[in-house]
XYZ file of N, CA and C in Angstrom:
441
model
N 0.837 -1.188 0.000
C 0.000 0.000 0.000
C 0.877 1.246 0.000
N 0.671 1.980 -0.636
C 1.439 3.515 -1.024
C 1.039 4.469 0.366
N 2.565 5.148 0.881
C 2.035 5.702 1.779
C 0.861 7.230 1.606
N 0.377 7.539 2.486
C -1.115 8.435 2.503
C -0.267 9.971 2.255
N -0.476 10.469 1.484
C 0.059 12.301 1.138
C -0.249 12.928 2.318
N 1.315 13.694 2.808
C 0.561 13.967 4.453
C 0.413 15.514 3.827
N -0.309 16.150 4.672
C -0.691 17.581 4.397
C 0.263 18.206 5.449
N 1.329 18.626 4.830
C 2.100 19.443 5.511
C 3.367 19.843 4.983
N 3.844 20.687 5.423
C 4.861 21.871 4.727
C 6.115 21.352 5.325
N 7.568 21.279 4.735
C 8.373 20.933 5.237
C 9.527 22.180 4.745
N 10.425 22.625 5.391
C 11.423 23.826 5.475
C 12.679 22.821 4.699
N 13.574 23.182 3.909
C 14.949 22.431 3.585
C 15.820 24.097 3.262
N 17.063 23.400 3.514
C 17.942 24.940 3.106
C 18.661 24.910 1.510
N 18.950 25.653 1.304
C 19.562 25.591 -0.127
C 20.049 24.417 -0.666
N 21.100 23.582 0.324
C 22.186 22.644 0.099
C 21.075 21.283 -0.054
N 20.069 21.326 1.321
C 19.100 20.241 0.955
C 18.413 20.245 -0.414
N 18.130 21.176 -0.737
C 17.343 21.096 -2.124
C 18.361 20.757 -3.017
N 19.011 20.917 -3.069
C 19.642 20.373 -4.492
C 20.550 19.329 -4.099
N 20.290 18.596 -2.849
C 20.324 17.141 -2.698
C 18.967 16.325 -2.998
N 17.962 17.181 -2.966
C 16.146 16.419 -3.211
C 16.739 16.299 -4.882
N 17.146 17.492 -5.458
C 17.099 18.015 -6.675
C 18.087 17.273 -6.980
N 19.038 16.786 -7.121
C 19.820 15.517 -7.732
C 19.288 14.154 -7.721
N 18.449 13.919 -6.675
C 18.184 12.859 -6.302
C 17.036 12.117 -7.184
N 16.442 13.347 -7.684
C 15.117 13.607 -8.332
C 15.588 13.139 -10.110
N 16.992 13.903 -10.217
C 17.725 13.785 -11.546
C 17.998 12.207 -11.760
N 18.483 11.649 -10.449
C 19.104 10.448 -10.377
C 17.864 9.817 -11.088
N 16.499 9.562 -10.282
C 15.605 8.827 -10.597
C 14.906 9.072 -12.130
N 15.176 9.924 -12.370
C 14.547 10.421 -14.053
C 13.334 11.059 -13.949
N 12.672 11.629 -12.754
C 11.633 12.352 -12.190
C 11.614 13.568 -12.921
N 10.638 14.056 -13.945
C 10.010 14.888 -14.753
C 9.799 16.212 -14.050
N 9.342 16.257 -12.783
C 9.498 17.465 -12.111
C 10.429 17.734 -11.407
N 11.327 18.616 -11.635
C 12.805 18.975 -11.421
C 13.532 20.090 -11.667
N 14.253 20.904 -11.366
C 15.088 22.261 -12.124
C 16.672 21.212 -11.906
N 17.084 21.883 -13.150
C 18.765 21.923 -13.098
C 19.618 22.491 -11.973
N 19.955 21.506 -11.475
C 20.721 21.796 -10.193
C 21.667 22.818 -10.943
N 22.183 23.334 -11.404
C 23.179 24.165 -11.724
C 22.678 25.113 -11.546
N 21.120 25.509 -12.583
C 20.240 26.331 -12.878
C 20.055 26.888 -11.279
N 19.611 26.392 -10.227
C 19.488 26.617 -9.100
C 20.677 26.866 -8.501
N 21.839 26.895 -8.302
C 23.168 27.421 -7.953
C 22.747 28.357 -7.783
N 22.639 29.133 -9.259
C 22.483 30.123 -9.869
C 22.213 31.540 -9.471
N 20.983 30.888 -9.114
C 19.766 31.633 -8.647
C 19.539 31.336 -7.183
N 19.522 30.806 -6.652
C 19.359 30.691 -5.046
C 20.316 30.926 -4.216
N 20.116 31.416 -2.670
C 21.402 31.733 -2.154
C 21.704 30.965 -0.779
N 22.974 30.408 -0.701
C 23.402 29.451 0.297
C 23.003 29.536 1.041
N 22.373 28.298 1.967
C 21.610 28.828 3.399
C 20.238 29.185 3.217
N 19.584 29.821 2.104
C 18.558 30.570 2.155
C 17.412 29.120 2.943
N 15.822 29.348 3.000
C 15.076 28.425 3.121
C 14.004 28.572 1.911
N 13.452 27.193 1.679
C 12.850 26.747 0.732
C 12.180 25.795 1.195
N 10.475 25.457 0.425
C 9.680 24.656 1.455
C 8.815 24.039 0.041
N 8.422 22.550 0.499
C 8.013 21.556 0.111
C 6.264 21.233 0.643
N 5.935 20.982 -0.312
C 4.244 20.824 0.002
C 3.854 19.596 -1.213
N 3.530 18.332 -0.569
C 3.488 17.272 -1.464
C 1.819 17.748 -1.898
N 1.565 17.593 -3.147
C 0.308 18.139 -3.578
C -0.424 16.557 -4.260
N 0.440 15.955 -4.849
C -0.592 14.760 -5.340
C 0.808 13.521 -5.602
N 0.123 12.528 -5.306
C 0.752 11.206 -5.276
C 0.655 10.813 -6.920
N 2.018 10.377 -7.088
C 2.165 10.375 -9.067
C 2.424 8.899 -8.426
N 1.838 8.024 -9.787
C 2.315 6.547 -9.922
C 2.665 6.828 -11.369
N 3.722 5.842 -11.438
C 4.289 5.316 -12.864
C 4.190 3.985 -12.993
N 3.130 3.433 -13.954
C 3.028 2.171 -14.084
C 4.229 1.738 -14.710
N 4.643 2.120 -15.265
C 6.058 1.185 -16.218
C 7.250 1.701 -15.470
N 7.133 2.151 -14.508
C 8.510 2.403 -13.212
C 7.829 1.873 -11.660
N 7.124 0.964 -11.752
C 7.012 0.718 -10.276
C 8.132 0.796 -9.165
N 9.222 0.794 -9.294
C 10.778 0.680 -8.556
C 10.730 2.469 -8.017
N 10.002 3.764 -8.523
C 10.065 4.687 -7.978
C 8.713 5.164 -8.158
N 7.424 4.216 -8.126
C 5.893 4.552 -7.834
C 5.429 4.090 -7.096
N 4.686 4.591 -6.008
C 4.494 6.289 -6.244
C 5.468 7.017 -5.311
N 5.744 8.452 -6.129
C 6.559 9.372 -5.710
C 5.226 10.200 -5.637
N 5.946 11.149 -4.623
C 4.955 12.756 -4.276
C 5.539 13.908 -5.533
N 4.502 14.571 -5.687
C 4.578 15.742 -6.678
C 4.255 16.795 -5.892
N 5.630 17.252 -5.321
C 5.522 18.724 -4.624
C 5.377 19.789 -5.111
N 4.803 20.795 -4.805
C 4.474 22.317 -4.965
C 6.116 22.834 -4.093
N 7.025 23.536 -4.368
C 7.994 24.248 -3.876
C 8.287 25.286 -4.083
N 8.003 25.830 -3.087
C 8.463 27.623 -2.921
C 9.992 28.028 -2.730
N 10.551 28.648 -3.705
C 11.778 29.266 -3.583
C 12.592 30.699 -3.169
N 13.124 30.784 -2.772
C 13.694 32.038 -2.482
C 14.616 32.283 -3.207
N 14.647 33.600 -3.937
C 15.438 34.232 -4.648
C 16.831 34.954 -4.072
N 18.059 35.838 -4.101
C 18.396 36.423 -3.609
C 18.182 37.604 -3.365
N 17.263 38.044 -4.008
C 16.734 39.472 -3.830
C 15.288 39.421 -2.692
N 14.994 38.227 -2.686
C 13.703 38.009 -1.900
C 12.466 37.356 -2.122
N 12.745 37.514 -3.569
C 11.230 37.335 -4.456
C 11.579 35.991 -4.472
N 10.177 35.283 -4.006
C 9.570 34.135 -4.392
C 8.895 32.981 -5.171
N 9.120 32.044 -5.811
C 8.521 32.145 -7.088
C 8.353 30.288 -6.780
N 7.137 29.584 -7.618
C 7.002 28.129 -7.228
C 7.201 27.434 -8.374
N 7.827 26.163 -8.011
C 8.157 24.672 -9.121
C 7.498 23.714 -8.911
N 7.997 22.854 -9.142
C 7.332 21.345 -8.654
C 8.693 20.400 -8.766
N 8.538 19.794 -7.928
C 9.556 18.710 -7.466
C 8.928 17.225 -7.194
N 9.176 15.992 -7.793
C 9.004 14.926 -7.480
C 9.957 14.544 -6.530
N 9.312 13.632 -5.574
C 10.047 13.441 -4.436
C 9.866 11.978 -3.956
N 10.782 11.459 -3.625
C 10.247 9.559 -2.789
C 9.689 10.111 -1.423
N 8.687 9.044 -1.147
C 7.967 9.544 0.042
C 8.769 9.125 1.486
N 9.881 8.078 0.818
C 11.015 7.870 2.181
C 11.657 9.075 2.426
N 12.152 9.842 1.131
C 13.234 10.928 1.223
C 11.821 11.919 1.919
N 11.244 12.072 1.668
C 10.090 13.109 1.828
C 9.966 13.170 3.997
N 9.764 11.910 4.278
C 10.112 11.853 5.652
C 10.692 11.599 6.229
N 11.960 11.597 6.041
C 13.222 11.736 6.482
C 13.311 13.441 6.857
N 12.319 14.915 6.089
C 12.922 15.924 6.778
C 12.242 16.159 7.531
N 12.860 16.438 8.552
C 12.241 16.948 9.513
C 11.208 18.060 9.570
N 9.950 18.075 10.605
C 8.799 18.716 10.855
C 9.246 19.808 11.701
N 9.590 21.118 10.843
C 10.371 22.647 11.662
C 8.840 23.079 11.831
N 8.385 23.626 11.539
C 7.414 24.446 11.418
C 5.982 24.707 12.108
N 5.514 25.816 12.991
C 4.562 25.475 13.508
C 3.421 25.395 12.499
N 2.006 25.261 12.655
C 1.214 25.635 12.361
C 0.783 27.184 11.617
N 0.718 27.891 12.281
C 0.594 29.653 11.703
C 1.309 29.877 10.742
N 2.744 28.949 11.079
C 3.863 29.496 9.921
C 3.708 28.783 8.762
N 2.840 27.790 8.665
C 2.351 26.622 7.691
C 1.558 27.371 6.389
N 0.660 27.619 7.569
C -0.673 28.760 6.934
C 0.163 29.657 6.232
N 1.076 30.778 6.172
C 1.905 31.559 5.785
C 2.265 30.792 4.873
N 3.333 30.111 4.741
C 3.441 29.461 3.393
C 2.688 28.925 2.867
N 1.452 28.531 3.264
C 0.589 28.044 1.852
C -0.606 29.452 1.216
N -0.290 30.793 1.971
C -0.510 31.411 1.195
C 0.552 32.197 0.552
N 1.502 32.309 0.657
C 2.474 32.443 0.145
C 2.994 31.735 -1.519
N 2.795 30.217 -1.299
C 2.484 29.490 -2.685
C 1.428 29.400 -3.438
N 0.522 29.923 -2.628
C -1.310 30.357 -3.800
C -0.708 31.625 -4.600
N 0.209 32.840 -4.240
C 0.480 33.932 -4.405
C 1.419 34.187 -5.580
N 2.188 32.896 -5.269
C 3.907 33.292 -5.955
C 3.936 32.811 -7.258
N 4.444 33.670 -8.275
C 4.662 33.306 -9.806
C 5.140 32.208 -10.142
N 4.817 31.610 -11.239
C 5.336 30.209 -11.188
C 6.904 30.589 -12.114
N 8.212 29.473 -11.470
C 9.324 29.593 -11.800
C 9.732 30.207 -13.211
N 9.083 29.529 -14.696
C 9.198 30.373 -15.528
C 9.203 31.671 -15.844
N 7.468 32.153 -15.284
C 7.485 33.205 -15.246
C 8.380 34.478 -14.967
N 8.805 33.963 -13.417
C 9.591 34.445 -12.633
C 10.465 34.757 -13.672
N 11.197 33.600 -14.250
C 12.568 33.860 -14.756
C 12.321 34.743 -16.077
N 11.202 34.739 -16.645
C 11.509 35.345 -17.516
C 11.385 36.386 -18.046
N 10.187 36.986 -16.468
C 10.368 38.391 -16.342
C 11.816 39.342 -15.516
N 12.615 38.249 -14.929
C 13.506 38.604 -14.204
C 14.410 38.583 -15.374
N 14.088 38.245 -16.451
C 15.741 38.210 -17.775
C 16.844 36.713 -17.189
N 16.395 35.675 -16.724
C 16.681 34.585 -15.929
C 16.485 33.594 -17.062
N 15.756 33.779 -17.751
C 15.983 32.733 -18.900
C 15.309 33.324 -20.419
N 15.889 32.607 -21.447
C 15.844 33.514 -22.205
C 14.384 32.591 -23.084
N 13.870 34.189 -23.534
C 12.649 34.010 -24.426
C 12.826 33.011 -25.629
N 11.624 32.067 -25.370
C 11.614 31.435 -26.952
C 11.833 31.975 -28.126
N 12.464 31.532 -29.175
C 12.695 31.876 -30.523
C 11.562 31.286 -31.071
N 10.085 31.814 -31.864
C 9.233 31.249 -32.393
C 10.123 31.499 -34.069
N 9.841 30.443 -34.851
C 9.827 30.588 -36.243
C 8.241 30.561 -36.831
N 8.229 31.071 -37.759
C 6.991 31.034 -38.734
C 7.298 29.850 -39.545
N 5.889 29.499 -39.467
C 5.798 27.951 -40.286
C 5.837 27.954 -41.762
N 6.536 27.081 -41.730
C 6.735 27.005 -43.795
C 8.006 27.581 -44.095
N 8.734 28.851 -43.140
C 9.567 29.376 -43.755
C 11.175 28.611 -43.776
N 11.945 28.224 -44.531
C 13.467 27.644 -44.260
C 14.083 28.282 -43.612
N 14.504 27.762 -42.653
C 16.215 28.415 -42.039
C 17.427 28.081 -42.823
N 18.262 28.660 -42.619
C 19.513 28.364 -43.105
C 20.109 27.860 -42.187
N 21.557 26.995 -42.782
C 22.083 25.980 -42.270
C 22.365 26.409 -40.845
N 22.982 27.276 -40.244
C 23.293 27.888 -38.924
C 21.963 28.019 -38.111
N 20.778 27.546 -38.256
C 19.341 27.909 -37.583
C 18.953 29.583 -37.947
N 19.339 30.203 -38.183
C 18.876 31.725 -38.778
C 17.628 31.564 -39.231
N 16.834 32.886 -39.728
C 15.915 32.711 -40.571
C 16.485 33.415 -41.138
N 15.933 33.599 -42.973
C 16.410 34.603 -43.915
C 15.374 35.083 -44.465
C-alpha cells in the first residue's frame, strides 16, 4: 500500500534542495530544475519549502511509484519568491524533519497560492531567455537563422 500524502509543509535549506534536486535527476523524475540552474539563482543557506500536492504513480517504473509531486516555494536572492514542482520519494520526503509550527504553515501556503510560477519568474527577471518562435513554412539556413 502507497504511503497516505501527508498535508504538511516541510522547510529544507539551499544545500538540501539540491540534494532532493539531484536525487530527483538520479531517478529520471520529470518534475525537477537543473541543479546548476538553481546554484544560480538561489542563495546558500537561504530556506525553501516543500508541500506534497498529489501522489504520481508510474506504471512502467514501479521501482520509484508512487513518488509525491511537490508544490515548492523558492527564495530568490533578492527576496522574491517564485514556485516549481519537485518529485520526491515519500522515504526521502520523511526523512525531513517537521520545523514548522502551524501559523507558519498557513503563511506558506498562502504564500504558494500567491507566488509566480518559476518560468514566469525567470523570464520576467531576464533569468531565462525568451523562446525563438519561427513562422511555419519558412526555411532556415544551415546555422538555424531565418532569412
Amino acid at each position: 500500500m502507497a504511503p497516505t500524502l501527508p498535508r504538511t509543509i516541510r522547510a529544507v535549506d539551499t544545500e538540501q534542495l539540491l540534494d532532493l534536486e539531484r536525487e530527483a535527476g538520479a531517478y529520471g523524475f520529470s518534475q525537477r530544475l537543473p541543479v546548476d540552474w538553481l546554484r544560480d539563482h538561489l542563495v546558500p543557506g537561504a530556506t525553501h519549502y516543500l508541500f506534497p500536492a498529489l501522489v504520481h504513480h508510474l506504471s512502467h517504473r514501479p521501482e520509484v511509484s508512487p513518488h509525491w509531486r511537490c508544490e515548492l516555494l523558492l527564495t530568490a536572492p533578492s527576496g522574491e519568491q517564485f514556485l516549481s514542482l519537485l518529485d520526491v520519494l515519500p522515504a526521502t520526503f520523511s526523512k525531513l524533519p517537521e520545523t514548522l509550527d502551524a501559523t507558519f504553515k498557513t503563511d506558506i501556503a498562502s504564500r504558494m497560492e500567491r507566488a509566480p510560477a518559476q518560468r514566469a519568474w525567470a523570464e520576467a527577471a531576464g533569468r531565462l531567455p525568451k523562446p525563438i518562435r519561427k513562422k511555419c513554412h519558412e526555411p532556415e539556413t544551415p546555422d538555424g537563422d531565418m532569412s
